[in-house]
mmCIF file of C-alpha atoms and ligand atoms in Angstrom:
data_model
loop_
_atom_site.group_PDB
_atom_site.id
_atom_site.type_symbol
_atom_site.label_atom_id
_atom_site.label_comp_id
_atom_site.label_asym_id
_atom_site.label_seq_id
_atom_site.Cartn_x
_atom_site.Cartn_y
_atom_site.Cartn_z
ATOM 1 C CA MET A 45 -24.966 9.416 11.341
ATOM 2 C CA THR A 46 -21.962 10.000 10.139
ATOM 3 C CA ALA A 47 -19.139 6.520 11.167
ATOM 4 C CA GLU A 48 -15.641 7.505 12.310
ATOM 5 C CA PHE A 49 -12.548 4.887 11.812
ATOM 6 C CA ARG A 50 -8.642 5.439 12.497
ATOM 7 C CA PHE A 51 -6.582 2.947 10.758
ATOM 8 C CA LYS A 52 -2.789 2.521 11.071
ATOM 9 C CA ILE A 53 -1.439 1.349 7.799
ATOM 10 C CA VAL A 54 1.546 -0.179 6.105
ATOM 11 C CA MET A 55 2.755 0.543 2.561
ATOM 12 C CA LEU A 56 4.524 -2.538 1.785
ATOM 13 C CA GLY A 57 7.209 -3.774 -0.983
ATOM 14 C CA ASP A 58 10.391 -2.708 -3.147
ATOM 15 C CA GLY A 59 12.813 -0.962 -2.567
ATOM 16 C CA ALA A 60 12.052 2.122 -5.472
ATOM 17 C CA VAL A 61 8.510 0.715 -6.299
ATOM 18 C CA GLY A 62 6.984 4.257 -5.842
ATOM 19 C CA LYS A 63 6.037 3.693 -1.628
ATOM 20 C CA THR A 64 7.352 7.823 -0.836
ATOM 21 C CA ALA A 65 5.681 8.610 -3.827
ATOM 22 C CA MET A 66 2.211 7.310 -3.216
ATOM 23 C CA THR A 67 2.354 8.148 0.141
ATOM 24 C CA THR A 68 3.282 11.941 -1.007
ATOM 25 C CA ARG A 69 0.732 11.663 -3.733
ATOM 26 C CA PHE A 70 -1.438 11.310 -1.234
ATOM 27 C CA THR A 71 -1.001 12.584 1.464
ATOM 28 C CA GLN A 72 -0.215 16.068 0.236
ATOM 29 C CA ASN A 73 -0.796 15.251 -3.757
ATOM 30 C CA PHE A 74 2.808 16.147 -4.840
ATOM 31 C CA PHE A 75 5.281 13.925 -6.859
ATOM 32 C CA ASP A 76 9.384 14.484 -6.865
ATOM 33 C CA ALA A 77 10.708 12.475 -9.099
ATOM 34 C CA ASP A 78 13.840 12.362 -6.810
ATOM 35 C CA TYR A 79 15.079 8.912 -5.552
ATOM 36 C CA LYS A 80 14.911 9.667 -1.376
ATOM 37 C CA ARG A 81 16.103 7.218 -0.265
ATOM 38 C CA THR A 82 12.983 5.892 3.111
ATOM 39 C CA ILE A 83 15.305 5.654 6.643
ATOM 40 C CA GLY A 84 13.870 3.531 9.238
ATOM 41 C CA ALA A 85 10.550 4.848 8.357
ATOM 42 C CA ASP A 86 8.066 7.739 8.481
ATOM 43 C CA PHE A 87 4.285 8.644 8.424
ATOM 44 C CA ALA A 88 2.077 10.555 7.518
ATOM 45 C CA VAL A 89 -1.875 11.387 8.758
ATOM 46 C CA LYS A 90 -4.769 12.109 6.149
ATOM 47 C CA ARG A 91 -7.971 12.398 7.049
ATOM 48 C CA MET A 92 -11.051 11.240 4.573
ATOM 49 C CA ASP A 93 -14.694 10.593 3.885
ATOM 50 C CA ILE A 94 -16.346 7.892 2.760
ATOM 51 C CA PRO A 95 -20.060 9.728 0.991
ATOM 52 C CA ASP A 96 -20.510 5.945 -0.215
ATOM 53 C CA ILE A 97 -20.829 4.340 3.624
ATOM 54 C CA ASP A 98 -21.381 7.592 5.062
ATOM 55 C CA SER A 99 -17.946 6.800 7.304
ATOM 56 C CA HIS A 100 -14.534 9.473 8.005
ATOM 57 C CA VAL A 101 -11.769 8.178 8.109
ATOM 58 C CA THR A 102 -8.848 9.267 9.600
ATOM 59 C CA LEU A 103 -5.587 6.837 8.041
ATOM 60 C CA GLN A 104 -2.439 6.873 9.645
ATOM 61 C CA CYS A 105 -0.287 5.519 6.908
ATOM 62 C CA TRP A 106 3.391 4.433 7.447
ATOM 63 C CA ASP A 107 5.967 4.199 4.953
ATOM 64 C CA LEU A 108 8.615 1.625 5.543
ATOM 65 C CA ALA A 109 12.390 1.495 4.578
ATOM 66 C CA GLY A 110 12.322 -1.381 1.966
ATOM 67 C CA GLN A 111 15.803 -2.520 1.793
ATOM 68 C CA PRO A 112 16.511 -5.694 3.915
ATOM 69 C CA ARG A 113 19.134 -3.951 6.322
ATOM 70 C CA PHE A 114 16.054 -2.264 7.737
ATOM 71 C CA GLU A 115 14.208 -5.480 8.718
ATOM 72 C CA PHE A 116 14.239 -5.277 12.581
ATOM 73 C CA VAL A 117 13.243 -1.664 12.505
ATOM 74 C CA ARG A 118 10.294 -2.584 10.383
ATOM 75 C CA GLN A 119 9.111 -5.512 12.775
ATOM 76 C CA GLY A 120 7.913 -2.644 15.233
ATOM 77 C CA PHE A 121 5.989 -1.306 12.860
ATOM 78 C CA TYR A 122 3.561 -3.889 11.871
ATOM 79 C CA ARG A 123 2.199 -3.637 15.653
ATOM 80 C CA GLY A 124 -0.993 -2.471 15.297
ATOM 81 C CA ALA A 125 -1.419 -2.058 11.224
ATOM 82 C CA ARG A 126 -5.221 -2.015 10.053
ATOM 83 C CA GLY A 127 -4.662 -3.220 6.322
ATOM 84 C CA GLY A 128 -1.216 -2.697 3.159
ATOM 85 C CA LEU A 129 -0.935 -1.543 0.707
ATOM 86 C CA LEU A 130 1.683 -3.452 -1.291
ATOM 87 C CA LEU A 131 3.369 -2.296 -4.542
ATOM 88 C CA TYR A 132 5.243 -3.390 -6.964
ATOM 89 C CA ASP A 133 6.442 -2.201 -10.096
ATOM 90 C CA VAL A 134 4.871 -2.683 -13.430
ATOM 91 C CA THR A 135 8.892 -2.189 -15.888
ATOM 92 C CA ARG A 136 10.572 -4.494 -12.544
ATOM 93 C CA ARG A 137 9.186 -8.285 -12.475
ATOM 94 C CA ARG A 138 11.480 -8.876 -9.111
ATOM 95 C CA THR A 139 9.307 -6.568 -7.785
ATOM 96 C CA PHE A 140 6.417 -8.277 -8.329
ATOM 97 C CA LEU A 141 7.922 -11.333 -8.263
ATOM 98 C CA ASN A 142 8.285 -10.474 -4.372
ATOM 99 C CA ILE A 143 5.507 -9.603 -2.507
ATOM 100 C CA ASP A 144 4.801 -13.448 -1.636
ATOM 101 C CA ARG A 145 7.558 -12.184 0.994
ATOM 102 C CA TRP A 146 6.044 -9.118 1.549
ATOM 103 C CA LYS A 147 2.434 -11.142 2.171
ATOM 104 C CA GLU A 148 4.350 -13.678 4.435
ATOM 105 C CA GLU A 149 6.352 -11.332 6.059
ATOM 106 C CA ALA A 150 3.327 -8.603 7.821
ATOM 107 C CA PHE A 151 1.458 -11.220 8.310
ATOM 108 C CA VAL A 152 3.727 -12.822 11.079
ATOM 109 C CA ASN A 153 4.538 -9.795 11.874
ATOM 110 C CA ILE A 154 0.899 -8.753 12.574
ATOM 111 C CA GLY A 155 -0.289 -11.932 13.958
ATOM 112 C CA GLN A 156 -3.286 -12.198 11.557
ATOM 113 C CA GLU A 157 -4.341 -11.424 7.717
ATOM 114 C CA ILE A 158 -5.466 -7.942 7.410
ATOM 115 C CA PRO A 159 -6.829 -6.902 3.588
ATOM 116 C CA ILE A 160 -3.805 -4.845 0.998
ATOM 117 C CA VAL A 161 -4.462 -3.721 -1.335
ATOM 118 C CA LEU A 162 -2.151 -4.383 -4.188
ATOM 119 C CA VAL A 163 -1.127 -1.793 -6.237
ATOM 120 C CA ALA A 164 0.690 -2.474 -9.824
ATOM 121 C CA ASN A 165 2.203 1.472 -9.727
ATOM 122 C CA LYS A 166 4.506 3.231 -12.651
ATOM 123 C CA ILE A 167 1.739 2.233 -15.719
ATOM 124 C CA ASP A 168 2.683 5.302 -17.202
ATOM 125 C CA LEU A 169 5.875 3.936 -17.733
ATOM 126 C CA VAL A 170 3.799 1.615 -21.074
ATOM 127 C CA ASP A 171 7.194 1.399 -23.234
ATOM 128 C CA SER A 172 9.240 -0.470 -20.448
ATOM 129 C CA ARG A 173 5.840 -2.143 -18.742
ATOM 130 C CA VAL A 174 6.572 -6.284 -18.200
ATOM 131 C CA VAL A 175 4.231 -6.787 -15.842
ATOM 132 C CA ASN A 176 0.978 -7.294 -17.948
ATOM 133 C CA LYS A 177 -2.588 -7.087 -15.837
ATOM 134 C CA LYS A 178 -3.812 -10.312 -16.112
ATOM 135 C CA ASP A 179 -0.919 -11.608 -14.339
ATOM 136 C CA GLY A 180 -1.810 -8.552 -11.846
ATOM 137 C CA LYS A 181 -5.317 -9.370 -11.556
ATOM 138 C CA ALA A 182 -5.143 -13.651 -10.850
ATOM 139 C CA TYR A 183 -2.275 -13.005 -7.768
ATOM 140 C CA ALA A 184 -4.161 -10.959 -6.357
ATOM 141 C CA LYS A 185 -7.812 -12.636 -7.370
ATOM 142 C CA GLU A 186 -5.149 -16.063 -5.602
ATOM 143 C CA ASN A 187 -4.609 -14.501 -2.780
ATOM 144 C CA GLY A 188 -8.212 -12.332 -1.812
ATOM 145 C CA PHE A 189 -5.767 -8.957 -2.317
ATOM 146 C CA ILE A 190 -7.934 -6.203 -4.109
ATOM 147 C CA TYR A 191 -6.142 -5.351 -7.504
ATOM 148 C CA VAL A 192 -5.082 -1.593 -8.605
ATOM 149 C CA GLU A 193 -3.092 -0.309 -11.163
ATOM 150 C CA SER A 194 -1.499 3.538 -11.072
ATOM 151 C CA SER A 195 0.728 5.738 -11.109
ATOM 152 C CA ALA A 196 2.354 8.490 -8.474
ATOM 153 C CA LEU A 197 3.430 10.936 -11.253
ATOM 154 C CA THR A 198 0.309 10.999 -12.187
ATOM 155 C CA GLY A 199 -1.359 10.301 -9.346
ATOM 156 C CA GLU A 200 -4.527 8.293 -11.614
ATOM 157 C CA ASN A 201 -6.157 5.773 -9.308
ATOM 158 C CA VAL A 202 -3.618 6.611 -6.408
ATOM 159 C CA GLU A 203 -6.629 7.560 -3.476
ATOM 160 C CA GLU A 204 -9.238 5.049 -5.191
ATOM 161 C CA ALA A 205 -6.427 2.485 -3.758
ATOM 162 C CA TYR A 206 -6.242 3.630 -0.357
ATOM 163 C CA VAL A 207 -10.556 4.314 -0.667
ATOM 164 C CA ASN A 208 -10.685 0.516 -1.996
ATOM 165 C CA LEU A 209 -8.798 -0.394 1.758
ATOM 166 C CA CYS A 210 -10.207 1.355 3.818
ATOM 167 C CA LYS A 211 -13.632 0.343 2.429
ATOM 168 C CA ARG A 212 -12.052 -3.296 3.128
ATOM 169 C CA MET A 213 -11.034 -2.608 6.724
ATOM 170 C CA ILE A 214 -14.057 -1.199 7.380
ATOM 171 C CA LYS A 215 -16.010 -4.019 6.373
ATOM 172 C CA LYS A 216 -13.528 -6.360 7.859
ATOM 173 C CA SER A 217 -13.802 -3.938 11.913
ATOM 174 C CA LYS A 218 -17.524 -3.952 11.435
ATOM 175 C CA ALA A 219 -17.521 -7.969 11.332
ATOM 176 C CA ASP A 220 -15.251 -8.380 13.464
ATOM 177 C CA SER A 221 -16.702 -6.216 16.505
ATOM 178 C CA SER A 222 -20.001 -7.678 15.739
ATOM 179 C CA LYS A 223 -17.825 -11.671 16.860
HETATM 180 P P1 GDP B 183 9.984 3.832 -2.861
HETATM 181 O O1 GDP B 183 10.765 3.256 -2.219
HETATM 182 O O2 GDP B 183 9.420 2.610 -2.718
HETATM 183 O O3 GDP B 183 9.498 4.386 -1.291
HETATM 184 O O4 GDP B 183 10.233 4.113 -4.211
HETATM 185 P P2 GDP B 183 9.699 6.093 -4.210
HETATM 186 O O5 GDP B 183 8.704 6.386 -3.665
HETATM 187 O O6 GDP B 183 10.980 6.694 -3.444
HETATM 188 O O7 GDP B 183 10.332 5.598 -5.912
HETATM 189 C C1 GDP B 183 11.188 5.675 -6.984
HETATM 190 C C2 GDP B 183 11.557 6.218 -7.279
HETATM 191 O O8 GDP B 183 10.464 6.255 -8.400
HETATM 192 C C3 GDP B 183 11.768 7.990 -7.813
HETATM 193 O O9 GDP B 183 12.276 8.229 -8.386
HETATM 194 C C4 GDP B 183 10.166 7.296 -7.741
HETATM 195 O O10 GDP B 183 10.179 9.628 -8.711
HETATM 196 C C5 GDP B 183 9.655 7.019 -9.152
HETATM 197 N N1 GDP B 183 8.919 6.344 -9.136
HETATM 198 C C6 GDP B 183 7.660 6.862 -8.141
HETATM 199 N N2 GDP B 183 5.999 5.699 -8.616
HETATM 200 C C7 GDP B 183 6.282 6.783 -10.077
HETATM 201 C C8 GDP B 183 5.400 6.188 -11.025
HETATM 202 O O11 GDP B 183 4.354 5.887 -11.165
HETATM 203 N N3 GDP B 183 5.696 6.433 -12.749
HETATM 204 C C9 GDP B 183 7.186 7.141 -12.364
HETATM 205 N N4 GDP B 183 7.370 7.082 -14.190
HETATM 206 N N5 GDP B 183 7.999 7.558 -11.733
HETATM 207 C C10 GDP B 183 7.699 7.045 -10.438
HETATM 208 MG MG1 MG B 184 10.493 5.303 0.706
#
């Protein structure tokens, strides 16, 4: 019988790394080149099939505002989150250096470590790329995160990022319930 899961996930990372673009690409298969700053938070729901493990997942994707002044708003949104996509922009090194802070903020507010997919976004911007694959992969490995390189613009690996997160969350959910 097909297993049903329902998870809340959070989009993490600095402003303008592509959290909203990725959410929109994933839930509506659409890309908007204009940057509209997310105010507070938005959320979108998407149902997905993961045939190789015979599962259906309903994902509630919370897209958080990355700007520091929204910090007080963000805390409530972490509650109950079961997984996260932590994004950085491969054309801005500072967004890569800040991933530690996002990880800390998420784990502290959620009260436990949750599965995380580290997403190196905007790989379509080949000429302005400054954070290479080796550094991204090494960071992910050190922290036990899955590593995915994506482009919300072309759609490359967007679905993969979410599918990988779902598999990790399902695994954890099964392990937790058999404790
Ligand atoms: P957020 O602040 O993290 O939600 O970032 P947004 O999703 O609003 O994206 C910030 C800007 O980067 C927007 O102008 C997007 O169109 C652009 N953007 C997002 N993802 C990509 C991508 O993969 N490639 C390119 N070239 N631009 C992107
Ligand atoms: Mg946004």
